[in-house]
Amino acid sequence: MDIVTSLLLESIKASTPLLLATLGEIYTERSGILNLGIEGIMAIGAFTGFFVAYTTRSLPLSLLAAATIGILLSSLHAISSITFKANQTVSGLALAMLGLGISSVAGSKYVGLPLTLTLQPIRIPYLASVPIAGAFFNQDFLVYFSLILSIFMWFFLNRTKYGLQIIAVGENPSAADASGINVELVRYLCTLFGGALEGLAGAYISLAYLPGWIDGMTQGRGWIAIALTVLSLWDPLKGILVALAFGSIDALQYVLQPYGIPVSLLNSLPYVVTIVVMAVATILLAKRRVRPPSALGTPYIRE
Amino acid sequence: MRVKLEKRVQISKYEIIAVRIASIVLALLSIGLLFIVSGIDPFYAYSVILSGVFGSTFGISEVIVKSIPIGLCSLGLSLAYTAKVWNIGSDGQLIMGAIFATWVALFSNFPQVLILPSMFLAGFIGGLVWATVPAFLKSKYNVNEVIVTLMMNYISLNLLDYLLSGPWRGHGVFNYPITDEFPKFARLPSIPGTRIHYPTLILLILLTFLILFVMNRTKFGLEIKAMGDNLEAARISGIDTFKNSLIVMMISGGLAGIAGVGEAAGIQYRLIRNISPGYGYSAIIPAWIGGFNPVVVLVASLFVSALFVGGNIAKVSLGLSYGLINVFNGVILIFLISSEYLVGYRVRIEWT
């Protein structure tokens, strides 16, 4: 395998947890709810995925468990920010702390244990042998799943009645309410759906990207996904591109390492890039017509 | 039966306090449920934590020790949060304060008497500089400050790693990632028998009242409160919102930087990787409990500090991980902010 293909292979792997989390947040934000708790949901999803795979030796079960725990944790955010109209920024932060905390407490006995059962690549015949682009066809189940899901989510959002309801709720909840859409229900569903994907995103890290469990193994990817949501312009298809771009930074770190740049400084690269990109995206967005969902972050109170 | 919510017209101070205390109690009870799930008797757990924290002078003195960095960070956050500027970067700003102060302690050639004051000044500037990036991006371009401050936290940790793994690693420390110890004249004095570095504590108390004054008795204080109520209205009424949100973020960064000086010069006497075990994140809670009122925030910092000390005890005697503190923080915060809605409404149950 040539260097370009192997780098691409690595970038796609690194981008998958980012893509899953970003997709989840796109739907949550399109419905008007800002969930800053992704880092915590991913952490607890990563531990749950690892734990269930370790004890039951079943990958389907462990993915299901990770998605379920993601739904459970995000339901706390849904309750506080939708039902209790709480401050969404702070509620999301609380969720992040809670998820990081619970995974650290529950996982302390499992740190560093070897996980033999991991997500394995499924080679797609013929396509996988295509030079360079073949890297997309020699991946594991969740990679294929997340790519197909992006397309499906784009279609559902823009081409179906329910998708348009989500957009309506995020843009103008009182008009949506007047037209008979259950604003709170749509927001609940979108927040819980986002939680499920973010739980899976975490499980991808512990089952495929860095198999095993280490405290804090999400390493800020949950926060980066929030920046990527802005960068994707809340569009699931563009989500693939931005996630891939950020995934390649992970791979780039391996390339740059032999050139004598200290590892501890190289590790900052994704964070620095996130700040720069987030700033550039926000500034450009302000000048264009694309903007965040109008009702993002504001609770809906029926007058 | 129907449950109805009615908007309250007036809410007394005591009602607010009662609801906040009730939500903290509920949060602690819910964490008790988590203890049960993890197979620990919650009564045993809480009694171990309580007796560890309040059963000895050492426990109590440690609560004060940890309330210094938490209080300093929380004070700055209260200022920023009043203006609805969500600085989550106290932890990184604290680290930068410690880094700047360490440079003064180990590598500057300042006269000995000037070392400690210079360390405080350098630490303040370190935290302030670190907050400038998110502050500028937020106030000028409205870039989400939560994400930028968090990214700055990760970057400051990596910078700390870099310094400790090479350039600043001590000579007599084998391969440990720590610096040499500070010289005697670069260390803060403590109350004998405790680790309470009282100069920082006094500074914290003075700053609390200074910020109380600024918030309630100055034009700047009124302006940031107006910004917190309604940013757009504040801007229209002629308030320089750009300048003000820049200032609150930078001051809150500077205060976190001072917390870093206290930790390096008053507790560790050197720079270590774990200079902040998450003080900057925990500091969010007292700001919220205290409703951004500096004096109440200071008292609430003691409470959160007790949780911190309790978390340490749980780590040693119950074998729980340090993450327990995060669990406490997260649950309490969720209950606090959810209760705010209930304060504004009266729950009425109609039996028909």
XYZ file of C-alpha atoms in Angstrom, chain A residues 149-257:
109
model
C -26.214 7.845 7.289
C -24.959 11.297 6.198
C -26.621 10.887 2.828
C -29.788 9.550 4.393
C -29.869 12.379 6.963
C -29.413 14.993 4.249
C -32.290 13.499 2.289
C -34.545 13.174 5.331
C -33.874 16.746 6.422
C -34.371 18.432 3.064
C -36.768 16.207 1.188
C -39.270 14.833 3.693
C -42.138 16.352 5.626
C -40.541 15.462 8.967
C -37.217 17.019 8.014
C -38.911 20.248 7.090
C -40.678 20.178 10.449
C -37.289 19.986 12.172
C -36.082 22.998 10.202
C -39.288 24.904 10.949
C -38.947 24.258 14.679
C -35.348 25.482 14.661
C -36.070 28.573 12.611
C -39.387 29.809 13.947
C -40.857 27.717 16.743
C -43.949 29.855 17.320
C -44.928 29.662 13.643
C -44.280 25.915 13.702
C -46.379 25.627 16.827
C -49.205 27.596 15.211
C -49.174 25.256 12.231
C -49.704 22.312 14.527
C -46.174 20.955 14.940
C -45.349 19.699 18.431
C -42.239 21.847 19.031
C -41.164 20.154 22.243
C -41.570 16.653 20.799
C -39.464 17.466 17.715
C -36.766 18.989 19.899
C -36.780 16.013 22.246
C -36.452 13.541 19.376
C -33.645 15.501 17.728
C -31.729 15.829 21.004
C -32.072 12.122 21.804
C -31.159 11.121 18.253
C -28.078 13.319 18.513
C -27.225 11.625 21.798
C -27.443 8.177 20.203
C -24.992 9.146 17.443
C -22.638 10.798 19.932
C -22.681 7.649 22.053
C -21.761 5.648 18.938
C -19.031 8.175 18.153
C -17.492 7.442 21.524
C -17.802 3.686 21.016
C -15.972 4.008 17.707
C -12.958 5.369 19.553
C -12.841 2.559 22.114
C -13.755 -0.253 19.707
C -11.899 0.695 16.540
C -9.699 3.780 16.668
C -7.799 3.192 19.922
C -9.177 -0.176 21.127
C -9.438 -0.344 24.907
C -10.360 2.125 27.616
C -8.317 5.060 28.910
C -9.754 7.835 31.068
C -10.319 10.921 28.918
C -9.696 9.070 25.648
C -12.088 11.319 23.730
C -9.425 14.041 23.983
C -11.655 16.967 23.160
C -13.199 15.431 20.031
C -16.650 16.254 21.383
C -15.805 19.958 21.510
C -14.251 19.810 18.062
C -17.495 18.265 16.738
C -19.347 21.385 17.904
C -16.998 23.526 15.829
C -17.419 21.129 12.901
C -21.191 21.539 13.119
C -20.774 25.255 12.464
C -18.232 24.559 9.741
C -20.569 22.108 8.000
C -23.164 24.899 7.806
C -25.533 22.422 9.527
C -25.550 20.251 6.403
C -25.015 16.475 6.847
C -23.300 16.091 3.465
C -20.787 18.859 4.120
C -20.293 17.146 7.475
C -18.444 14.353 5.644
C -15.980 16.838 4.157
C -15.235 18.778 7.324
C -14.892 15.600 9.396
C -12.508 14.151 6.820
C -10.463 17.359 6.815
C -10.113 17.202 10.590
C -9.479 13.473 10.572
C -6.529 14.090 8.289
C -4.992 16.351 10.955
C -4.715 13.287 13.180
C -2.959 11.454 10.398
C -0.789 14.503 9.689
C 0.562 14.309 13.233
C 2.102 10.936 12.441
C 3.655 12.332 9.268
C 5.176 15.339 11.013
C 6.515 13.435 14.003
